Each structure stands twice: as structure tokens, then as C-alpha cells.
């Protein structure tokens, strides 16, 4: 997906971009409102991440301008304030959601997906490999034309694997992607999810292979 | 906040007391004045009768056969009769020799002339009023001087004076009582604008720091102007401290976010288990500190708002629906279903920001303690009072801890290994109390914790 990140702190912007690129996203960064407006009017983005305190104005001003234009790119506000009233006013101004800094990237992505799902603009994220059609945003998997019903963690596991077919993922890495840092889960928990995803992919020409001692990878059957 | 106002005497009492003491002095002066005036009048009338008596005796003095002769006309004493049977004394001197009457009634030296002189003296243990006049008689061979004194006790005079004093006292007291009621009325009337001002300030909402705009008497203008200035300063400093907190939060949270993002990114790239463990601990520590900071700020905000509760009409069902919508992505990450049982709107009165914060803390708790692929049931009821129940399928509370865990910074024994500051239930309980409701903790017989927040 393509993100526009509006954040005046370059360190943070770089950290977020780095983290998001690891998930295969493209991130454009604007440090001031003027740049952000230039980016958002010339480029097409799936989602805008907006910081509130900016050197040349308030992020709310950008929201107003953004909403007064024809664009309906969803906006998620990155706020450092924890006052509920402030968050509410943000939503009133047309932000689609907000996360409070510091945020869990898994949560940010979950919110992005939820927002995109609401906006029903998810079709461009469709991944088609062989007889498998997978839309990570809509949470939709079709195998050989048959819709499969996956739980969220199963979807996330499939998303990780399908974004890098052939790459080996250790159990521990998969745990980090699937569980929050609060959860104390054993590596064996991942086997349950691998088993379930395998079951969904039974009739496909993709399969998850186990590399003893190394981890798992998705490959063509 | 206990009110420690040191009271001096109330303005109303001060004013009333000044007015009443003025009235008392006036009443006493009135009494004395009337009494004095009456005494003078009474004395004058006694003097006139005494003078007439003396004159009528003197008028009879003639020189006959070379002798001075004085007669007592009947009227000269009868005119002196009074209701009080006052005694009458007389003395007639020819030159300095007593020719008739009481020798104790001395003639004052130097009383010459037919015009009467009056004085008051003690005679035979009685106070008497004495009138004295003299007349020179000139015959062919005799030239003599007749002096007549007539004295009368003052019983009747005293009686009259008493009667008049009594009346004067009645008058004084009546005047005083009238003045007292007038003073109290006037004092009360005077402080009415003050009371009105106090009520209008007291009736303000906690956020209302606008200047007082209704007209006030000119004497109150300095007070109101200082009050307005104070409120302007207060508003500025509130605004400043809000900005300060926002700025402080921004300054702290932005670098934390940077560290967290880098830590996550690095975690995805390193393979060595030792490094990965360190990075995970780092992320957890950041989450813990930011959550604690957030809850402390929330708690401070809630304490402030709870002591100045704003009451709005709101729909509790809609408030909970919005919260659930907002928390669904987080629940989905753990494959937890937030099952919302809503029927109708649930009208309630309260502070939406407080309620939202409290309920979000309760759902957050449920999310934290729920195993994945479980269900959290959230229901909103309007009877008997508006309430929200949140039941999870987690470990529940340890039975003996139910009373304790809503205390500040207390965490349940079943909370091991889960990030939290222990303020969540405190916040929810404070909010419930501010709304004259309560927070009930219970364990679901089928397993899991059930928390019910009800408001009045």
C-alpha cells in the first residue's frame, strides 16, 4: 500500500517509514503542511498518516483543507495527546481514526485495514497467485473460486507468508508478527495457526512447508 | 476542597447595627429633649402662678398711719392649690426684718424690683420653688421696702414631669422600634445586589470563565472588575497548563514512538534470540511507560472533571457503540469478538468524556485478560439505572480480591505478565462515583470477569 506520512519529527518519520517498508508498504514523507498538500494533490495514496503538531500549522488545518477538496483518502491521526476530548474533535473534523504515540505497528495496520474496509476501497490490494486470490485488507481468501473463512491471525499469517513467497520465516518471527508484545506465547502456538492456514490452502496450488529447525515458507505446490 | 473562609461580621449586620445604634442615640436624645422641654414648660407655669401670688400680696402693701401694712388676698394662696396638695410657704420682710411667715424662708440678698425672681431650694427636707419680689413703699414719713417670698413644694410638678417623661419614653421606644425595622429592611435591601452577584458566580459551570456582564452597583464595580481579571488570568493559566501538558506529552511520546518503531523494525531483521528478547523487553517497557503516563494524565483529568461534574444528556448505547467500533481492530488482532448487546437507546445524564474514558478502560482490561478466540459480551441496560456490563472469558478476579482491586495501583493476582498500571479500575470506579453510581466487580459463574458500571 502507499502511505503519505505527515510528521515533522524526522527521526520518528524515518523510524515509521523503515518499519512500514518491512511490511512492503511505500511511504512518502512530508514534514510540513505545505509539502503535505503538494503531495496529496499530486499523488494517489491509500492512506494518510497525520501528526497534529506541525511547524507551519495545526494538523487540523490540513484535515480541513483535505476534506474540502475532492479527495476522500482516509486519514489516520497520530496524536501525542491522550485527552479524549482532543481525539473526539479530531474525529469530528473528518479524521477516520487515530492512534496515540507511541503506537504498535500491528495496531496501526489493523486500524488501516479497518478504515480501508469501511471505505470499501480495498480492491487494489488483491494478490493473485495461481488459483489463490487474497485480499489482506478485506480479509478475503478465495481458493479455486471458493471463499474461505479465516480468522484474523490466520489472515495475518497468510499475509506475511504470501508477501514473500519462498522466504523462510522462523517461528519466533511469526510470533512477533501475529501476537502483541503483551502476549506471552510459546513458539508452539504458531503451529496451530500454520495448521489452520494449511487447511484453508488444501485445494490450492500453494503450500506451507516446514523446514525443521528453521521455520516455514510458502511455495508453489 | 474544604472551604476555609474566615468570617468577619456580615455587611448586613454591620449596616443594621450602625443604623440601629444611630436610632438608639436619636431615641435617647428625643426622650431627653422632650422631657427637658416639658420640664421647662411645667416650671414656667409653676413660676407664673407663684409670681402672680407674690405680686398679688405685694399689691396689697400700703403705708397706713406710718406703718407698712400687708394683706393676703384669698386668691393669692387659692391659686396655688394643686391636685397633689403641695405645701405653700411664705415670708414677708420689711427691709430685712421678718414681719410674717416662715423665718426659714430666707430672702435672697439683692432682690430688688417688682419683677419676681425664682429659685429652687431645699426647705424642711422638701424641694421648693421660691418666687421673690419686693416693692418700695414711700410714705410721707416712711420709706420702707417690702419683700415677699412665696414657696411651693414641687410634688405636682414632679407628677407632671413623670407623666410627660413616661410619654416621652413611649415615644422614644416607638421611634426606636420603627427605626430598627427600617434599618433591617434597608440593610437587607442594600445587600441584594451582592447576593445576586454571588448567586450568578456560584451558578456558573466549571468551564465558564467569562467575565460577569450583568450590571452591578458602582460600589461593587472594583470587586467585579478584580473578579473578571482573576477569571481571565485563570482561563489563561488553565489554557497554558493544558497547552503545557499537551506539549509535554508530545515531547515525551514522539521520541518514545521513534524508539518503538525502530525496535520493532530491528526485531524483524535480527535473528539472534538474545537480541530479540532484549528488543521485545524494550517494546514492552515503552508500552508500559506510555500507558502509565496516559492513565496518570487521564486520572488527573478525571479527578478534575469529577469534582466539577458536567451533566449532559447522552445516549449511553450510542457512546458504547462508538467505543466498540473504535476498539474492534484491537480485538480482532487477538481474534477476540466484541459482542455488543444493544436494543434501544439508553438515555442518561453525565459527562460523556468521563464515561467514555471509564468504559474504554473496562473494555481495555477485558481485552488484556481475555484469551484469543474468545468473546467479550458488552451490554447496555436502562433499568433500574443506566448501566454497562462487560463480561469476558478470562481468568476472572480471585474471589478474595474483588473488594481490593479497584483501589489505586492495585492489580489482581491473576494479572501476572500483563502490562498495566493498575489505574483502569480506579478510573472507572471514580467516574461511577462522580455519577452517583457504582462499579460492581463479579465473576461469571461460567468463568471470566463481569464488570458493571452503573450511573444514577
XYZ file of C-alpha atoms in Angstrom:
677
model
C 0.000 0.000 0.000
C 1.053 3.585 -0.498
C 1.090 5.883 2.525
C 1.572 9.599 2.933
C 3.181 10.252 6.308
C 2.902 13.827 7.596
C 5.220 14.143 10.588
C 7.618 16.946 11.484
C 9.948 14.807 13.572
C 12.354 13.346 11.016
C 13.668 10.671 13.364
C 10.180 9.359 14.008
C 9.229 9.672 10.354
C 12.268 7.640 9.397
C 11.521 5.026 12.056
C 7.918 4.655 10.918
C 8.913 4.514 7.239
C 11.535 1.865 7.969
C 9.068 -0.214 9.941
C 6.375 0.068 7.275
C 8.694 -0.702 4.397
C 9.437 -4.009 6.126
C 5.794 -4.895 5.567
C 6.152 -3.999 1.904
C 4.477 -0.589 2.027
C 5.576 2.520 0.179
C 5.818 5.653 2.318
C 6.134 9.272 1.183
C 7.087 11.685 3.895
C 6.109 15.348 4.294
C 7.440 17.418 7.190
C 5.227 20.492 6.809
C 1.642 21.119 5.806
C 2.601 22.887 2.590
C 4.516 19.808 1.381
C 1.743 17.530 2.537
C -0.801 19.419 0.447
C 1.502 19.293 -2.559
C 1.951 15.524 -2.143
C -1.695 14.768 -1.551
C -2.910 16.787 -4.538
C -0.416 15.335 -6.998
C -0.099 11.755 -5.784
C -2.551 8.956 -5.116
C -2.376 7.420 -1.665
C -4.229 4.598 0.015
C -3.945 6.238 3.394
C -2.649 9.383 5.058
C -0.975 9.298 8.473
C -1.162 12.756 10.037
C 0.655 14.234 13.006
C -1.198 17.050 14.763
C 1.527 19.468 15.842
C 3.350 20.716 12.772
C 5.775 23.635 12.381
C 3.666 25.550 9.851
C 0.299 24.931 11.452
C -2.030 22.515 13.087
C -2.709 19.124 11.533
C -6.371 20.010 11.896
C -5.879 22.722 9.258
C -4.617 20.087 6.851
C -7.638 17.922 7.660
C -9.997 20.790 6.856
C -8.259 21.580 3.580
C -8.026 17.915 2.690
C -11.715 17.343 3.312
C -12.754 20.491 1.452
C -11.019 19.113 -1.665
C -12.497 16.245 -3.630
C -10.124 13.644 -2.167
C -11.540 11.059 0.159
C -8.269 9.377 1.062
C -8.733 8.088 4.598
C -6.747 9.878 7.297
C -5.447 8.340 10.495
C -4.205 10.855 13.018
C -1.050 10.184 15.007
C -1.630 12.039 18.242
C 0.643 12.550 21.211
C -2.206 13.798 23.332
C -4.216 11.424 25.383
C -7.095 13.725 26.181
C -10.196 12.010 24.964
C -11.849 15.302 24.081
C -8.999 16.105 21.742
C -9.372 12.781 19.993
C -13.059 13.312 19.577
C -12.601 16.732 17.984
C -10.166 15.079 15.602
C -12.792 12.582 14.511
C -15.331 15.391 14.159
C -13.000 17.168 11.765
C -13.017 14.221 9.416
C -10.172 12.001 10.556
C -11.151 8.363 10.143
C -9.317 7.114 13.200
C -6.401 7.915 15.446
C -3.559 6.172 17.224
C -1.742 7.530 20.239
C 2.042 7.708 20.116
C 3.906 5.501 20.773
C 1.881 3.021 18.773
C 2.044 -0.645 17.965
C 2.515 -1.048 14.241
C 0.309 -4.102 14.293
C -2.427 -1.910 15.777
C -1.791 0.802 13.200
C -2.109 -1.740 10.420
C -5.239 -3.201 11.954
C -6.716 0.295 12.051
C -5.621 0.978 8.472
C -7.335 -2.189 7.327
C -10.477 -1.342 9.280
C -10.585 2.150 7.787
C -9.958 0.893 4.264
C -12.583 -1.791 4.700
C -15.088 0.875 5.756
C -14.180 2.967 2.723
C -14.571 -0.130 0.533
C -11.562 0.865 -1.493
C -9.673 -2.364 -0.976
C -9.758 -3.940 -4.431
C -6.314 -2.708 -5.423
C -4.733 -4.775 -2.669
C -5.812 -8.056 -4.228
C -2.978 -10.594 -4.510
C -3.430 -13.280 -7.151
C -1.076 -16.248 -7.217
C -2.141 -19.335 -9.171
C -5.640 -20.280 -8.072
C -5.324 -18.265 -4.848
C -6.902 -14.794 -4.622
C -6.137 -12.990 -1.390
C -7.207 -9.523 -0.267
C -5.490 -8.787 3.048
C -7.438 -5.593 3.606
C -10.873 -7.057 3.039
C -9.708 -10.214 4.816
C -10.860 -12.287 1.912
C -9.364 -15.529 0.608
C -10.585 -17.500 -2.373
C -9.099 -20.834 -3.285
C -10.071 -22.148 -6.686
C -13.080 -19.815 -6.649
C -14.251 -20.977 -3.207
C -14.331 -18.382 -0.417
C -12.543 -19.409 2.722
C -13.422 -18.117 6.174
C -10.281 -17.105 8.041
C -9.813 -15.652 11.471
C -7.725 -12.530 11.838
C -4.499 -14.204 12.981
C -4.806 -16.728 10.167
C -5.193 -13.868 7.724
C -2.145 -12.066 9.153
C -0.070 -15.243 8.946
C -1.079 -15.793 5.352
C -0.370 -12.140 4.571
C 3.170 -12.398 5.988
C 3.876 -15.557 4.030
C 2.245 -14.509 0.754
C 4.073 -11.154 0.681
C 7.385 -13.024 0.464
C 6.842 -16.405 -1.183
C 9.839 -18.662 -0.856
C 11.270 -16.797 2.120
C 11.796 -18.723 5.340
C 10.174 -17.341 8.481
C 11.263 -18.608 11.869
C 8.596 -19.444 14.441
C 9.790 -16.603 16.622
C 9.465 -14.047 13.837
C 5.973 -15.234 13.101
C 5.091 -14.937 16.791
C 6.249 -11.323 16.723
C 4.066 -10.582 13.714
C 0.968 -12.316 14.988
C 0.909 -11.516 18.673
C 1.168 -8.272 20.541
C 4.164 -7.756 22.755
C 1.915 -8.072 25.785
C 1.115 -11.655 24.956
C 3.371 -14.290 26.406
C 3.014 -17.048 23.854
C 5.124 -20.072 23.243
C 6.526 -20.696 19.799
C 4.376 -23.802 19.592
C 1.300 -21.628 19.397
C 2.335 -20.789 15.856
C 1.974 -24.431 14.834
C -1.754 -24.240 15.492
C -2.121 -21.318 13.082
C 0.146 -22.898 10.463
C -2.060 -25.981 10.635
C -5.215 -23.946 10.130
C -3.838 -21.967 7.171
C -2.638 -25.189 5.600
C -6.166 -26.497 5.831
C -7.517 -23.419 4.019
C -4.927 -23.847 1.279
C -5.645 -27.587 0.859
C -7.132 -27.268 -2.622
C -4.713 -24.606 -3.829
C -1.511 -24.828 -5.761
C 0.327 -23.185 -2.800
C 1.546 -24.965 0.288
C 3.359 -24.168 3.525
C 6.407 -26.334 4.018
C 8.151 -26.913 7.327
C 11.945 -26.622 7.392
C 12.941 -28.380 10.574
C 14.863 -26.083 12.892
C 14.480 -23.125 10.533
C 10.813 -22.302 10.160
C 8.181 -22.166 7.440
C 7.839 -20.931 3.912
C 5.119 -20.637 1.328
C 5.837 -22.212 -2.012
C 4.139 -23.494 -5.125
C 2.850 -26.973 -4.760
C -11.998 21.220 48.799
C -12.914 22.316 52.329
C -13.955 25.932 52.489
C -11.765 27.822 54.900
C -13.245 31.288 54.755
C -12.609 33.430 57.802
C -15.776 35.343 58.505
C -15.921 38.852 59.872
C -19.244 40.436 60.735
C -21.685 40.352 57.854
C -22.246 43.536 55.897
C -25.931 43.335 56.603
C -25.338 43.130 60.360
C -22.737 45.874 60.254
C -25.063 48.181 58.412
C -28.029 47.233 60.594
C -26.011 47.746 63.786
C -24.773 51.177 62.676
C -28.273 52.221 61.762
C -29.735 50.822 64.977
C -27.141 52.489 67.202
C -27.841 55.769 65.399
C -31.512 55.230 66.010
C -30.889 54.447 69.687
C -28.927 57.651 70.179
C -31.612 59.614 68.396
C -34.303 57.980 70.529
C -32.467 58.867 73.757
C -31.925 62.437 72.550
C -35.566 62.631 71.625
C -36.578 61.412 75.064
C -34.250 63.824 76.864
C -35.262 66.712 74.637
C -38.964 66.179 75.144
C -38.504 65.722 78.888
C -36.406 68.855 79.222
C -38.745 70.919 77.207
C -41.683 69.633 79.203
C -39.882 70.307 82.475
C -39.209 73.863 81.359
C -42.819 74.407 80.417
C -44.025 72.910 83.694
C -41.557 75.013 85.665
C -42.655 78.125 83.806
C -46.284 77.528 84.606
C -45.489 76.967 88.295
C -43.336 80.086 88.273
C -46.108 82.118 86.712
C -48.573 81.101 89.407
C -46.001 81.714 92.172
C -45.144 85.094 90.615
C -48.797 86.034 90.436
C -49.240 85.035 94.063
C -46.273 87.142 95.139
C -47.465 90.094 93.077
C -50.992 89.865 94.464
C -49.580 90.001 98.046
C -47.194 92.835 97.228
C -50.026 94.757 95.599
C -51.809 94.932 98.959
C -48.831 96.509 100.724
C -49.598 100.071 101.710
C -48.363 102.552 104.304
C -51.082 103.404 106.651
C -50.626 105.582 109.735
C -46.910 105.474 109.188
C -46.938 101.686 109.255
C -46.453 99.273 106.474
C -49.484 97.008 106.035
C -49.696 93.822 104.030
C -52.800 91.814 103.403
C -53.234 88.331 101.970
C -55.849 88.318 99.280
C -57.742 84.996 99.252
C -56.738 84.315 95.711
C -53.072 84.667 96.465
C -52.997 81.232 98.059
C -56.015 79.588 96.451
C -54.394 79.954 93.088
C -51.592 77.782 94.402
C -53.789 74.803 95.210
C -52.834 71.729 93.263
C -54.073 68.197 92.852
C -51.094 66.942 94.807
C -51.726 69.063 97.866
C -48.445 70.859 97.592
C -47.447 72.754 100.648
C -47.039 76.514 100.411
C -44.702 78.685 102.478
C -44.436 82.423 102.598
C -42.273 85.090 104.198
C -42.683 88.841 104.232
C -39.830 91.055 105.157
C -39.856 94.720 105.781
C -36.458 95.852 104.919
C -34.525 92.949 106.427
C -36.949 92.143 109.189
C -39.357 89.277 109.008
C -42.799 90.577 109.660
C -44.762 87.450 108.871
C -44.218 83.920 107.662
C -41.530 81.313 107.971
C -38.193 82.623 109.076
C -36.508 79.678 107.403
C -37.525 81.078 104.086
C -34.660 83.483 103.739
C -34.752 86.333 101.362
C -32.037 86.442 98.901
C -29.904 89.475 99.192
C -30.174 91.986 96.407
C -33.629 91.005 95.200
C -34.999 94.324 94.256
C -37.698 95.391 91.965
C -41.248 94.282 91.482
C -40.296 91.676 88.998
C -40.263 88.219 90.568
C -37.082 86.198 90.910
C -37.257 82.444 91.058
C -35.028 79.847 92.619
C -35.188 76.268 93.789
C -34.086 75.375 97.267
C -34.296 72.715 99.924
C -36.675 73.714 102.663
C -37.750 71.445 105.514
C -36.465 68.434 103.581
C -38.563 69.309 100.588
C -37.592 70.804 97.336
C -39.424 74.044 96.887
C -39.718 76.631 94.204
C -39.480 80.108 95.574
C -40.678 83.323 93.937
C -39.478 86.577 95.445
C -40.339 90.152 94.608
C -40.045 93.379 96.507
C -41.586 96.725 96.366
C -40.549 100.070 97.841
C -43.199 101.897 99.794
C -42.776 105.599 100.114
C -44.941 107.429 102.642
C -44.687 110.984 103.953
C -42.584 109.973 106.896
C -41.672 106.442 105.993
C -39.619 104.979 103.279
C -39.507 101.218 103.512
C -39.098 98.117 101.395
C -41.401 95.135 101.490
C -40.088 91.837 100.195
C -42.447 88.886 99.668
C -41.393 85.304 99.064
C -43.826 82.526 98.269
C -42.594 78.953 98.054
C -44.341 75.824 96.936
C -43.273 72.220 97.102
C -42.855 70.512 93.738
C -44.918 67.337 94.135
C -47.367 68.280 91.439
C -44.553 69.467 89.242
C -42.775 66.130 89.706
C -46.021 64.301 88.956
C -46.485 66.236 85.745
C -42.870 65.691 84.836
C -43.218 61.935 85.402
C -46.266 61.734 83.233
C -44.571 63.630 80.468
C -41.380 61.533 80.829
C -43.404 58.361 80.504
C -44.980 59.620 77.338
C -41.609 60.770 76.041
C -40.170 57.326 76.782
C -43.019 55.656 74.901
C -42.407 57.974 72.007
C -38.664 57.239 72.115
C -39.190 53.475 72.205
C -41.731 53.576 69.407
C -39.358 55.645 67.331
C -36.550 53.230 68.137
C -38.529 50.132 67.158
C -39.663 51.724 63.936
C -36.085 52.732 63.160
C -34.846 49.206 63.906
C -37.225 47.559 61.473
C -36.439 50.227 58.905
C -32.693 49.599 59.418
C -33.005 45.859 58.962
C -35.090 46.314 55.859
C -32.649 48.843 54.433
C -29.634 46.661 55.273
C -31.236 43.656 53.619
C -32.145 45.685 50.550
C -28.639 47.032 50.242
C -27.003 43.618 50.044
C -29.461 42.225 47.482
C -27.171 43.071 44.507
C -24.286 41.421 46.368
C -26.316 38.251 46.828
C -27.391 38.350 43.200
C -23.765 38.618 42.107
C -22.739 35.737 44.386
C -25.518 33.527 43.012
C -24.654 34.314 39.421
C -20.995 33.418 40.039
C -21.862 30.262 42.001
C -24.267 29.033 39.349
C -21.567 29.009 36.671
C -20.320 25.781 35.171
C -16.717 24.801 35.886
C -15.624 25.739 32.372
C -17.379 29.100 32.378
C -14.710 31.735 32.933
C -16.373 34.538 31.010
C -16.471 37.969 32.712
C -19.504 38.972 34.759
C -21.586 41.079 32.402
C -24.801 41.848 34.299
C -24.966 45.389 35.757
C -23.686 45.813 39.326
C -23.866 48.799 41.741
C -20.883 51.138 41.423
C -19.559 50.104 44.884
C -19.214 46.522 43.627
C -17.500 47.555 40.401
C -13.928 47.257 41.820
C -14.708 43.779 43.180
C -16.315 42.603 39.952
C -13.515 44.070 37.906
C -10.916 42.221 40.031
C -13.016 39.058 39.761
C -13.141 39.405 35.997
C -9.394 39.960 35.849
C -8.841 36.929 38.082
C -11.019 34.788 35.818
C -9.183 35.995 32.739
C -5.879 35.091 34.385
C -7.294 31.729 35.487
C -8.503 30.982 31.988
C -5.102 31.895 30.598
C -3.287 29.744 33.110
C -5.671 26.822 32.539
C -5.106 27.193 28.828
C -1.378 27.399 29.444
C -1.301 24.304 31.608
C -3.409 22.416 29.052
C -1.000 23.503 26.349
C 1.869 22.586 28.616
C 0.543 19.077 29.220
C -0.114 18.633 25.506
C 3.360 19.900 24.700
C 4.967 17.737 27.400
C 3.077 14.686 26.184
C 4.142 15.470 22.626
C 7.775 15.887 23.643
C 7.816 12.604 25.549
C 5.662 10.485 23.314
C 7.277 11.375 19.997
C 10.744 10.054 20.914
C 9.113 7.013 22.544
C 7.328 6.362 19.272
C 10.633 6.663 17.438
C 12.294 4.146 19.741
C 9.369 1.782 19.498
C 9.232 1.887 15.710
C 12.977 1.286 15.403
C 12.817 -1.504 17.972
C 10.027 -3.195 16.020
C 11.862 -2.748 12.724
C 15.074 -4.125 14.190
C 13.217 -7.051 15.723
C 12.109 -8.024 12.240
C 15.652 -8.027 10.957
C 17.718 -9.700 13.649
C 17.804 -13.432 14.149
C 19.809 -13.898 17.328
C 17.384 -14.948 20.070
C 19.265 -12.949 22.732
C 18.884 -9.691 20.781
C 15.285 -10.421 20.016
C 14.496 -10.900 23.697
C 16.138 -7.591 24.545
C 14.175 -5.793 21.833
C 10.900 -7.316 22.965
C 11.563 -6.186 26.537
C 12.298 -2.730 25.195
C 9.000 -2.559 23.358
C 7.130 -3.772 26.418
C 8.837 -1.222 28.648
C 7.905 1.565 26.241
C 4.302 0.370 26.145
C 4.173 0.196 29.908
C 5.573 3.681 30.433
C 3.376 5.309 27.829
C 0.274 3.543 29.109
C 1.068 4.540 32.682
C 1.705 8.159 31.631
C -1.528 8.188 29.670
C -3.548 6.762 32.520
C -1.986 9.121 35.042
C -2.919 12.079 32.846
C -6.382 10.605 32.322
C -6.723 10.069 36.039
C -5.727 13.669 36.791
C -8.174 14.902 34.157
C -10.890 12.674 35.583
C -10.307 13.831 39.144
C -10.637 17.423 37.946
C -13.741 16.771 35.869
C -15.351 14.558 38.509
C -15.199 17.293 41.121
C -16.815 19.701 38.652
C -19.174 17.254 37.002
C -20.798 18.447 33.807
C -24.171 16.892 33.164
C -25.141 16.361 29.574
C -27.986 14.378 28.107
C -26.483 11.498 26.230
C -27.314 8.134 24.766
C -25.246 5.555 26.632
C -25.954 2.950 23.941
C -24.511 5.138 21.206
C -21.492 6.036 23.339
C -20.748 2.337 23.885
C -21.367 1.540 20.205
C -18.767 4.140 19.153
C -16.267 2.785 21.658
C -16.765 -0.783 20.480
C -16.332 0.273 16.863
C -13.117 2.011 17.805
C -11.763 -0.956 19.792
C -12.765 -3.633 17.286
C -9.465 -3.531 15.325
C -7.553 -4.178 18.548
C -9.891 -7.008 19.484
C -9.511 -8.503 16.008
C -5.756 -8.617 16.414
C -6.299 -11.145 19.178
C -9.231 -12.808 17.410
C -11.491 -11.646 20.192
C -15.057 -10.846 19.357
C -16.648 -7.786 20.965
C -20.282 -8.823 21.097
C -22.485 -5.836 21.673
C -25.960 -6.392 23.017
C -27.896 -3.210 22.305
C -31.607 -2.882 21.953
C -32.716 0.686 22.217
C -31.217 3.979 23.078
C -30.397 4.380 26.744
C -30.853 7.998 27.753
C -28.554 9.011 30.585
C -27.158 12.130 32.203
C -23.439 12.586 32.676
C -20.089 13.696 31.386
C -19.535 11.869 28.079
C -15.763 12.274 28.257
C -15.589 10.683 31.691
C -17.966 7.867 30.801
C -16.123 7.144 27.566
C -12.826 7.008 29.401
C -14.179 4.730 32.121
C -15.853 2.294 29.733
C -12.830 2.255 27.444
C -10.654 1.315 30.420
C -13.048 -1.523 31.282
C -13.073 -2.886 27.718
C -9.277 -2.458 27.546
C -8.997 -4.551 30.686
C -11.261 -7.226 29.281
C -9.192 -7.287 26.063
C -5.981 -7.585 28.039
C -7.118 -10.526 30.139
C -9.118 -12.406 27.503
C -7.627 -15.388 25.721
C -7.664 -15.234 21.943
C -10.677 -16.559 20.091
C -12.931 -15.703 22.989
C -15.914 -13.423 23.248
C -16.377 -10.289 25.314
C -20.029 -9.554 25.871
C -20.967 -5.928 26.311
C -24.498 -4.973 27.207
C -26.167 -1.675 27.988
C -29.290 -1.507 30.121
C -31.534 1.374 31.044
C -33.132 -0.208 34.126
C -33.047 0.174 37.071
C -30.443 2.837 36.276
C -28.369 3.241 33.094
C -25.556 0.699 33.204
C -22.946 -1.026 31.071
C -21.812 -4.593 31.702
C -18.664 -6.111 30.294
C -18.162 -9.850 30.691
C -15.055 -11.608 29.440
C -13.879 -15.211 29.358
C -10.543 -14.502 31.020
C -9.287 -15.732 34.377
C -11.706 -13.529 36.346
C -10.956 -11.995 39.714
C -9.666 -14.006 42.651
C -12.715 -14.117 44.958
C -10.982 -12.572 47.957
C -9.645 -9.718 45.856
C -12.872 -8.387 44.434
C -13.093 -5.664 47.075
C -9.443 -4.675 46.765
C -8.595 -4.420 43.089
C -10.417 -1.211 42.367
C -8.034 0.598 44.738
C -5.367 2.785 43.197
C -2.406 0.934 41.647
C -3.784 -2.405 42.829
C -3.677 -5.196 40.349
C -5.280 -8.549 40.606
C -3.226 -11.650 41.361
C -4.382 -13.069 38.025
C -2.795 -10.124 36.204
C 0.713 -11.542 36.097
C 2.589 -10.944 32.901
C 0.194 -8.332 31.545
C 1.176 -4.719 31.032
C -0.873 -2.356 33.144
C -0.619 0.497 35.606
C -3.442 -0.656 37.835
C -5.321 2.605 37.316
C -8.005 1.327 34.961
C -10.470 0.135 37.581
C -9.693 3.132 39.796
C -10.610 5.470 36.952
C -13.814 3.562 36.224
C -14.744 3.475 39.904
C -14.063 7.216 40.338
C -16.194 8.005 37.316
C -19.035 5.820 38.593
C -18.875 7.547 41.971
C -18.864 11.008 40.379
C -22.103 9.986 38.664
C -23.567 8.712 41.947
C -23.372 5.197 40.647
C -21.104 2.279 41.352
C -18.690 -0.162 39.812
C -19.531 -3.775 40.569
C -16.973 -6.498 40.090
C -18.062 -10.093 39.903
C -17.077 -13.400 38.452
C -19.195 -15.015 35.831
C -20.284 -18.487 37.037
C -19.369 -19.756 33.572
C -15.893 -18.274 34.003
C -14.458 -14.840 33.392
C -14.879 -11.447 34.956
C -18.059 -9.375 34.844
C -17.768 -5.667 35.497
C -20.853 -3.460 35.689
C -20.696 0.292 35.719
C -23.943 1.945 36.669
C -24.763 5.617 36.986
C -27.697 7.327 38.607
